PDB file of C-alpha atoms in Angstrom:
ATOM      1  CA  MET A   1     105.060  95.835  93.830  1.00  0.00           C
ATOM      2  CA  ALA A   2     107.810  93.395  95.345  1.00  0.00           C
ATOM      3  CA  TYR A   3     107.886  90.683  93.087  1.00  0.00           C
ATOM      4  CA  GLY A   4     110.148  87.297  93.468  1.00  0.00           C
ATOM      5  CA  GLN A   5     110.664  83.370  94.058  1.00  0.00           C
ATOM      6  CA  THR A   6     109.403  82.358  98.079  1.00  0.00           C
ATOM      7  CA  GLY A   7     111.819  83.168 100.366  1.00  0.00           C
ATOM      8  CA  SER A   8     113.370  85.415  98.209  1.00  0.00           C
ATOM      9  CA  GLY A   9     112.771  88.604 101.142  1.00  0.00           C
ATOM     10  CA  LYS A  10     109.586  90.319  99.130  1.00  0.00           C
ATOM     11  CA  THR A  11     107.612  90.571 102.322  1.00  0.00           C
ATOM     12  CA  TYR A  12     111.072  91.600 104.596  1.00  0.00           C
ATOM     13  CA  THR A  13     111.902  93.806 102.066  1.00  0.00           C
ATOM     14  CA  MET A  14     107.536  95.724 102.037  1.00  0.00           C
ATOM     15  CA  ILE A  15     107.537  94.897 106.186  1.00  0.00           C
ATOM     16  CA  GLY A  16     110.293  94.889 107.822  1.00  0.00           C
ATOM     17  CA  SER A  17     110.752  94.418 111.355  1.00  0.00           C
ATOM     18  CA  GLU A  18     110.233  96.825 114.283  1.00  0.00           C
ATOM     19  CA  ASN A  19     113.747  97.679 114.418  1.00  0.00           C
ATOM     20  CA  ASN A  20     114.340  97.961 110.764  1.00  0.00           C
ATOM     21  CA  PRO A  21     111.022  99.139 108.792  1.00  0.00           C
ATOM     22  CA  GLY A  22     110.324  98.129 105.729  1.00  0.00           C
ATOM     23  CA  ILE A  23     109.369  99.911 102.294  1.00  0.00           C
ATOM     24  CA  ALA A  24     105.339 100.149 103.593  1.00  0.00           C
ATOM     25  CA  PRO A  25     106.422 102.032 107.025  1.00  0.00           C
ATOM     26  CA  ARG A  26     109.315 104.270 105.427  1.00  0.00           C
ATOM     27  CA  ALA A  27     106.079 105.666 102.634  1.00  0.00           C
ATOM     28  CA  PHE A  28     103.657 105.999 104.930  1.00  0.00           C
ATOM     29  CA  GLN A  29     106.855 107.870 107.650  1.00  0.00           C
ATOM     30  CA  ARG A  30     107.630 110.582 104.411  1.00  0.00           C
ATOM     31  CA  LEU A  31     103.286 110.330 103.144  1.00  0.00           C
ATOM     32  CA  PHE A  32     102.936 111.715 106.589  1.00  0.00           C
ATOM     33  CA  GLN A  33     105.932 114.062 106.370  1.00  0.00           C
ATOM     34  CA  LEU A  34     104.828 116.060 102.891  1.00  0.00           C
ATOM     35  CA  VAL A  35     101.501 116.426 104.094  1.00  0.00           C
ATOM     36  CA  GLU A  36     103.405 117.774 107.388  1.00  0.00           C
ATOM     37  CA  ALA A  37     105.386 120.369 105.721  1.00  0.00           C
ATOM     38  CA  GLY A  38     102.243 121.744 103.119  1.00  0.00           C
ATOM     39  CA  HIS A  39      99.552 122.269 106.430  1.00  0.00           C
ATOM     40  CA  SER A  40     100.445 125.682 105.902  1.00  0.00           C
ATOM     41  CA  ARG A  41      98.746 125.761 101.825  1.00  0.00           C
ATOM     42  CA  HIS A  42      96.915 122.668 101.646  1.00  0.00           C
ATOM     43  CA  SER A  43      94.573 120.401 103.428  1.00  0.00           C
ATOM     44  CA  VAL A  44      94.506 116.742 103.431  1.00  0.00           C
ATOM     45  CA  LEU A  45      92.083 113.779 104.079  1.00  0.00           C
ATOM     46  CA  ALA A  46      94.073 110.084 103.931  1.00  0.00           C
ATOM     47  CA  SER A  47      92.339 107.367 104.222  1.00  0.00           C
ATOM     48  CA  ALA A  48      93.587 103.786 102.936  1.00  0.00           C
ATOM     49  CA  TYR A  49      92.049 100.538 102.258  1.00  0.00           C
ATOM     50  CA  MET A  50      93.726  96.932 102.395  1.00  0.00           C
ATOM     51  CA  MET A  51      93.439  93.693 100.782  1.00  0.00           C
ATOM     52  CA  GLU A  52      93.947  90.101  99.544  1.00  0.00           C
ATOM     53  CA  LEU A  53      94.091  88.257  96.115  1.00  0.00           C
ATOM     54  CA  TYR A  54      93.727  84.843  96.958  1.00  0.00           C
ATOM     55  CA  ASN A  55      92.924  82.460  94.870  1.00  0.00           C
ATOM     56  CA  ASP A  56      91.597  85.031  92.414  1.00  0.00           C
ATOM     57  CA  LYS A  57      89.067  86.221  95.132  1.00  0.00           C
ATOM     58  CA  LEU A  58      89.427  90.089  96.879  1.00  0.00           C
ATOM     59  CA  ILE A  59      89.667  90.062 100.591  1.00  0.00           C
ATOM     60  CA  ASP A  60      89.542  92.775 102.957  1.00  0.00           C
ATOM     61  CA  LEU A  61      91.893  92.673 105.336  1.00  0.00           C
ATOM     62  CA  PHE A  62      90.350  95.890 107.134  1.00  0.00           C
ATOM     63  CA  ARG A  63      86.756  94.455 107.716  1.00  0.00           C
ATOM     64  CA  PRO A  64      85.425  94.580 111.474  1.00  0.00           C
ATOM     65  CA  PRO A  65      86.255  91.255 113.100  1.00  0.00           C
ATOM     66  CA  GLY A  66      83.919  88.511 112.929  1.00  0.00           C
ATOM     67  CA  ASN A  67      82.563  89.777 109.828  1.00  0.00           C
ATOM     68  CA  THR A  68      83.264  87.414 106.510  1.00  0.00           C
ATOM     69  CA  ASP A  69      81.189  89.478 103.892  1.00  0.00           C
ATOM     70  CA  ASN A  70      83.686  89.613 100.838  1.00  0.00           C
ATOM     71  CA  GLU A  71      81.046  88.956  98.585  1.00  0.00           C
ATOM     72  CA  LYS A  72      80.861  92.408  97.722  1.00  0.00           C
ATOM     73  CA  LEU A  73      84.198  93.467  97.271  1.00  0.00           C
ATOM     74  CA  ASP A  74      83.890  94.033  93.158  1.00  0.00           C
ATOM     75  CA  ILE A  75      86.998  96.355  90.508  1.00  0.00           C
ATOM     76  CA  LYS A  76      85.768  99.888  89.461  1.00  0.00           C
ATOM     77  CA  LYS A  77      87.043 102.082  87.132  1.00  0.00           C
ATOM     78  CA  ASP A  78      85.785 106.042  87.180  1.00  0.00           C
ATOM     79  CA  LYS A  79      85.669 107.624  83.925  1.00  0.00           C
ATOM     80  CA  LYS A  80      89.727 108.774  84.503  1.00  0.00           C
ATOM     81  CA  GLY A  81      90.413 105.438  84.150  1.00  0.00           C
ATOM     82  CA  SER A  82      91.592 105.004  88.047  1.00  0.00           C
ATOM     83  CA  VAL A  83      90.158 101.813  89.597  1.00  0.00           C
ATOM     84  CA  HIS A  84      89.218 101.066  93.289  1.00  0.00           C
ATOM     85  CA  VAL A  85      87.755  98.407  95.037  1.00  0.00           C
ATOM     86  CA  GLN A  86      83.729  98.701  95.368  1.00  0.00           C
ATOM     87  CA  GLY A  87      82.753  97.559  99.403  1.00  0.00           C
ATOM     88  CA  ALA A  88      86.022  97.804 100.536  1.00  0.00           C
ATOM     89  CA  THR A  89      86.676  98.695 103.967  1.00  0.00           C
ATOM     90  CA  VAL A  90      88.185 102.818 104.240  1.00  0.00           C
ATOM     91  CA  CYS A  91      89.922 103.965 107.230  1.00  0.00           C
ATOM     92  CA  SER A  92      90.432 107.636 107.494  1.00  0.00           C
ATOM     93  CA  VAL A  93      93.693 108.135 109.171  1.00  0.00           C
ATOM     94  CA  SER A  94      95.300 111.479 110.463  1.00  0.00           C
ATOM     95  CA  SER A  95      99.420 110.204 110.481  1.00  0.00           C
ATOM     96  CA  ALA A  96     101.970 107.937 109.621  1.00  0.00           C
ATOM     97  CA  GLY A  97     101.113 105.606 112.740  1.00  0.00           C
ATOM     98  CA  GLU A  98      97.692 104.851 112.182  1.00  0.00           C
ATOM     99  CA  LEU A  99      98.371 104.113 108.688  1.00  0.00           C
ATOM    100  CA  THR A 100     101.263 101.894 110.140  1.00  0.00           C
ATOM    101  CA  ARG A 101      99.127  99.891 113.144  1.00  0.00           C
ATOM    102  CA  ALA A 102      96.200  99.958 110.793  1.00  0.00           C
ATOM    103  CA  PHE A 103      98.556  98.316 107.962  1.00  0.00           C
ATOM    104  CA  LYS A 104      99.890  95.805 110.647  1.00  0.00           C
ATOM    105  CA  GLN A 105      96.557  94.872 112.091  1.00  0.00           C
ATOM    106  CA  GLY A 106      95.239  94.249 108.868  1.00  0.00           C
ATOM    107  CA  LEU A 107      98.584  91.956 108.215  1.00  0.00           C
ATOM    108  CA  THR A 108      97.338  89.699 111.110  1.00  0.00           C
ATOM    109  CA  ASN A 109      94.405  88.328 108.260  1.00  0.00           C
ATOM    110  CA  ARG A 110      96.834  87.448 105.875  1.00  0.00           C
ATOM    111  CA  HIS A 111      96.784  83.400 104.295  1.00  0.00           C
ATOM    112  CA  THR A 112     100.135  81.988 105.287  1.00  0.00           C
ATOM    113  CA  ALA A 113     101.351  78.570 104.957  1.00  0.00           C
ATOM    114  CA  ALA A 114     104.359  76.799 105.740  1.00  0.00           C
ATOM    115  CA  THR A 115     106.249  74.788 102.568  1.00  0.00           C
ATOM    116  CA  LYS A 116     109.383  72.970 102.044  1.00  0.00           C
ATOM    117  CA  MET A 117     110.970  76.598 100.842  1.00  0.00           C
ATOM    118  CA  ASN A 118     109.531  78.914 102.936  1.00  0.00           C
ATOM    119  CA  VAL A 119     108.736  77.827 107.076  1.00  0.00           C
ATOM    120  CA  GLU A 120     105.388  81.180 106.661  1.00  0.00           C
ATOM    121  CA  SER A 121     104.660  81.018 102.222  1.00  0.00           C
ATOM    122  CA  SER A 122     102.580  84.231 101.929  1.00  0.00           C
ATOM    123  CA  ARG A 123     100.077  82.834 100.074  1.00  0.00           C
ATOM    124  CA  SER A 124      97.898  85.338  98.413  1.00  0.00           C
ATOM    125  CA  HIS A 125      99.031  88.639  96.829  1.00  0.00           C
ATOM    126  CA  LEU A 126      98.702  91.652  99.881  1.00  0.00           C
ATOM    127  CA  ILE A 127      97.490  95.501  98.244  1.00  0.00           C
ATOM    128  CA  ILE A 128      97.526  98.062 100.281  1.00  0.00           C
ATOM    129  CA  VAL A 129      96.344 102.347  98.925  1.00  0.00           C
ATOM    130  CA  VAL A 130      97.015 105.230 100.538  1.00  0.00           C
ATOM    131  CA  CYS A 131      94.380 107.552  98.804  1.00  0.00           C
ATOM    132  CA  LEU A 132      94.746 111.705  99.511  1.00  0.00           C
ATOM    133  CA  ASN A 133      92.702 113.915  98.735  1.00  0.00           C
ATOM    134  CA  ILE A 134      94.254 117.392  98.718  1.00  0.00           C
ATOM    135  CA  THR A 135      92.398 120.682  99.081  1.00  0.00           C
ATOM    136  CA  SER A 136      94.564 124.606  97.964  1.00  0.00           C
ATOM    137  CA  LYS A 137      93.350 126.637 101.332  1.00  0.00           C
ATOM    138  CA  GLN A 138      94.439 129.542  98.857  1.00  0.00           C
ATOM    139  CA  THR A 139      92.131 128.587  95.779  1.00  0.00           C
ATOM    140  CA  GLY A 140      90.202 125.290  96.739  1.00  0.00           C
ATOM    141  CA  SER A 141      90.831 123.867  93.574  1.00  0.00           C
ATOM    142  CA  VAL A 142      90.807 119.296  94.884  1.00  0.00           C
ATOM    143  CA  LEU A 143      94.091 117.319  93.912  1.00  0.00           C
ATOM    144  CA  LYS A 144      94.033 113.183  94.659  1.00  0.00           C
ATOM    145  CA  GLY A 145      96.557 111.394  94.879  1.00  0.00           C
ATOM    146  CA  LYS A 146      97.049 107.488  95.345  1.00  0.00           C
ATOM    147  CA  LEU A 147      99.868 105.024  96.258  1.00  0.00           C
ATOM    148  CA  THR A 148      99.803 101.698  96.178  1.00  0.00           C
ATOM    149  CA  LEU A 149     102.277  99.043  97.993  1.00  0.00           C
ATOM    150  CA  VAL A 150     101.898  95.570  96.873  1.00  0.00           C
ATOM    151  CA  ASP A 151     103.386  92.072  97.932  1.00  0.00           C
ATOM    152  CA  LEU A 152     103.018  89.968  95.286  1.00  0.00           C
ATOM    153  CA  ALA A 153     103.061  86.141  96.531  1.00  0.00           C
ATOM    154  CA  GLY A 154     106.073  83.998  96.350  1.00  0.00           C
ATOM    155  CA  SER A 155     106.722  82.138  92.626  1.00  0.00           C
ATOM    156  CA  GLU A 156     107.990  78.520  93.508  1.00  0.00           C
ATOM    157  CA  ARG A 157     107.839  75.136  91.585  1.00  0.00           C
ATOM    158  CA  VAL A 158     104.851  72.653  92.850  1.00  0.00           C
ATOM    159  CA  SER A 159     106.479  70.012  93.217  1.00  0.00           C
ATOM    160  CA  LYS A 160     109.679  71.910  95.261  1.00  0.00           C
ATOM    161  CA  SER A 161     107.272  72.897  97.261  1.00  0.00           C
ATOM    162  CA  GLY A 162     105.870  70.110  98.979  1.00  0.00           C
ATOM    163  CA  ALA A 163     102.038  71.222  98.646  1.00  0.00           C
ATOM    164  CA  THR A 164      99.054  69.974  99.766  1.00  0.00           C
ATOM    165  CA  ALA A 165      95.661  69.387  98.115  1.00  0.00           C
ATOM    166  CA  ASP A 166      94.664  73.170  99.018  1.00  0.00           C
ATOM    167  CA  GLN A 167      98.206  74.539  98.344  1.00  0.00           C
ATOM    168  CA  LEU A 168      98.466  72.392  94.749  1.00  0.00           C
ATOM    169  CA  ARG A 169      95.372  75.180  94.019  1.00  0.00           C
ATOM    170  CA  GLU A 170      96.892  78.391  95.948  1.00  0.00           C
ATOM    171  CA  ALA A 171     100.093  77.404  93.837  1.00  0.00           C
ATOM    172  CA  ASN A 172      98.378  77.013  90.458  1.00  0.00           C
ATOM    173  CA  SER A 173      96.579  80.659  91.227  1.00  0.00           C
ATOM    174  CA  ILE A 174      99.394  82.466  92.514  1.00  0.00           C
ATOM    175  CA  ASN A 175     101.373  81.011  89.352  1.00  0.00           C
ATOM    176  CA  LYS A 176      98.441  81.550  86.705  1.00  0.00           C
ATOM    177  CA  SER A 177      98.021  85.603  88.236  1.00  0.00           C
ATOM    178  CA  LEU A 178     101.350  86.181  87.860  1.00  0.00           C
ATOM    179  CA  SER A 179     102.257  84.566  84.786  1.00  0.00           C
ATOM    180  CA  ALA A 180      99.122  87.379  83.483  1.00  0.00           C
ATOM    181  CA  LEU A 181     100.908  90.348  85.198  1.00  0.00           C
ATOM    182  CA  GLY A 182     103.967  89.159  82.964  1.00  0.00           C
ATOM    183  CA  ASP A 183     102.531  89.352  80.139  1.00  0.00           C
ATOM    184  CA  VAL A 184     100.420  92.667  80.747  1.00  0.00           C
ATOM    185  CA  VAL A 185     104.604  94.213  81.466  1.00  0.00           C
ATOM    186  CA  SER A 186     105.280  93.211  78.677  1.00  0.00           C
ATOM    187  CA  ALA A 187     102.244  94.024  76.459  1.00  0.00           C
ATOM    188  CA  LEU A 188     102.788  97.571  77.692  1.00  0.00           C
ATOM    189  CA  SER A 189     106.661  97.764  77.105  1.00  0.00           C
ATOM    190  CA  SER A 190     106.204  96.629  73.916  1.00  0.00           C
ATOM    191  CA  GLU A 191     103.831  99.227  73.349  1.00  0.00           C
ATOM    192  CA  SER A 192     101.460  96.538  72.407  1.00  0.00           C
ATOM    193  CA  SER A 193      97.526  97.262  71.082  1.00  0.00           C
ATOM    194  CA  PHE A 194      95.724  95.259  73.362  1.00  0.00           C
ATOM    195  CA  VAL A 195      96.926  94.764  76.475  1.00  0.00           C
ATOM    196  CA  PRO A 196      95.617  91.659  78.531  1.00  0.00           C
ATOM    197  CA  TYR A 197      94.000  92.866  81.485  1.00  0.00           C
ATOM    198  CA  ARG A 198      92.291  89.638  81.778  1.00  0.00           C
ATOM    199  CA  TYR A 199      92.620  89.383  85.912  1.00  0.00           C
ATOM    200  CA  VAL A 200      91.657  89.883  88.401  1.00  0.00           C
ATOM    201  CA  LEU A 201      95.505  90.488  89.956  1.00  0.00           C
ATOM    202  CA  THR A 202      96.415  93.108  85.983  1.00  0.00           C
ATOM    203  CA  SER A 203      92.303  94.698  86.178  1.00  0.00           C
ATOM    204  CA  LEU A 204      92.875  95.585  89.814  1.00  0.00           C
ATOM    205  CA  HIS A 205      96.181  97.708  88.603  1.00  0.00           C
ATOM    206  CA  HIS A 206      95.207  98.520  85.756  1.00  0.00           C
ATOM    207  CA  SER A 207      95.732 102.679  86.699  1.00  0.00           C
ATOM    208  CA  ASP A 208      98.845 101.484  88.158  1.00  0.00           C
ATOM    209  CA  LEU A 209     101.077  99.855  85.538  1.00  0.00           C
TER     210      LEU A 209
END
């Protein structure tokens, strides 16, 4: 989870460049190296879904071109406490290259805008979830794993950002959700009996935090 002020390098750290890959493509590469190393003992099915949280609304970044119906995205929690997003487009992937290409395609749909503090400021929280179903070839037992990577929108003082009316609304939504995330982390670190998972961002990461 990349967190920090606008312009501090969160998105570059997470995504990187063609010559200097960031955390996400490096993680994808390492993940499939491990899958390949264990292929004699396990069969693995990998899939991913990717979304942004923009103005407190989840938007599917893997949606087919021209499809703007994101009303079906809904946060659900199973009996084991694992969180998933119902209605998200799930892409099956068989290599780091496939996953990286899907990730880059999803990035083209993300909301960005110029502010005084950053010429291309991310105006949404970006989340990609990679799911693994690992089946033992010897026993048939199944294990499930999940890798969640998050590039949070930048926190900034509205007075310094040069925000338009729409960007002011975006900034207020961003700052409110980041504050809620801070409240959850604080409650967890102090082992509070009540953890305020009441906003979309914190509910989405209930099983990750």
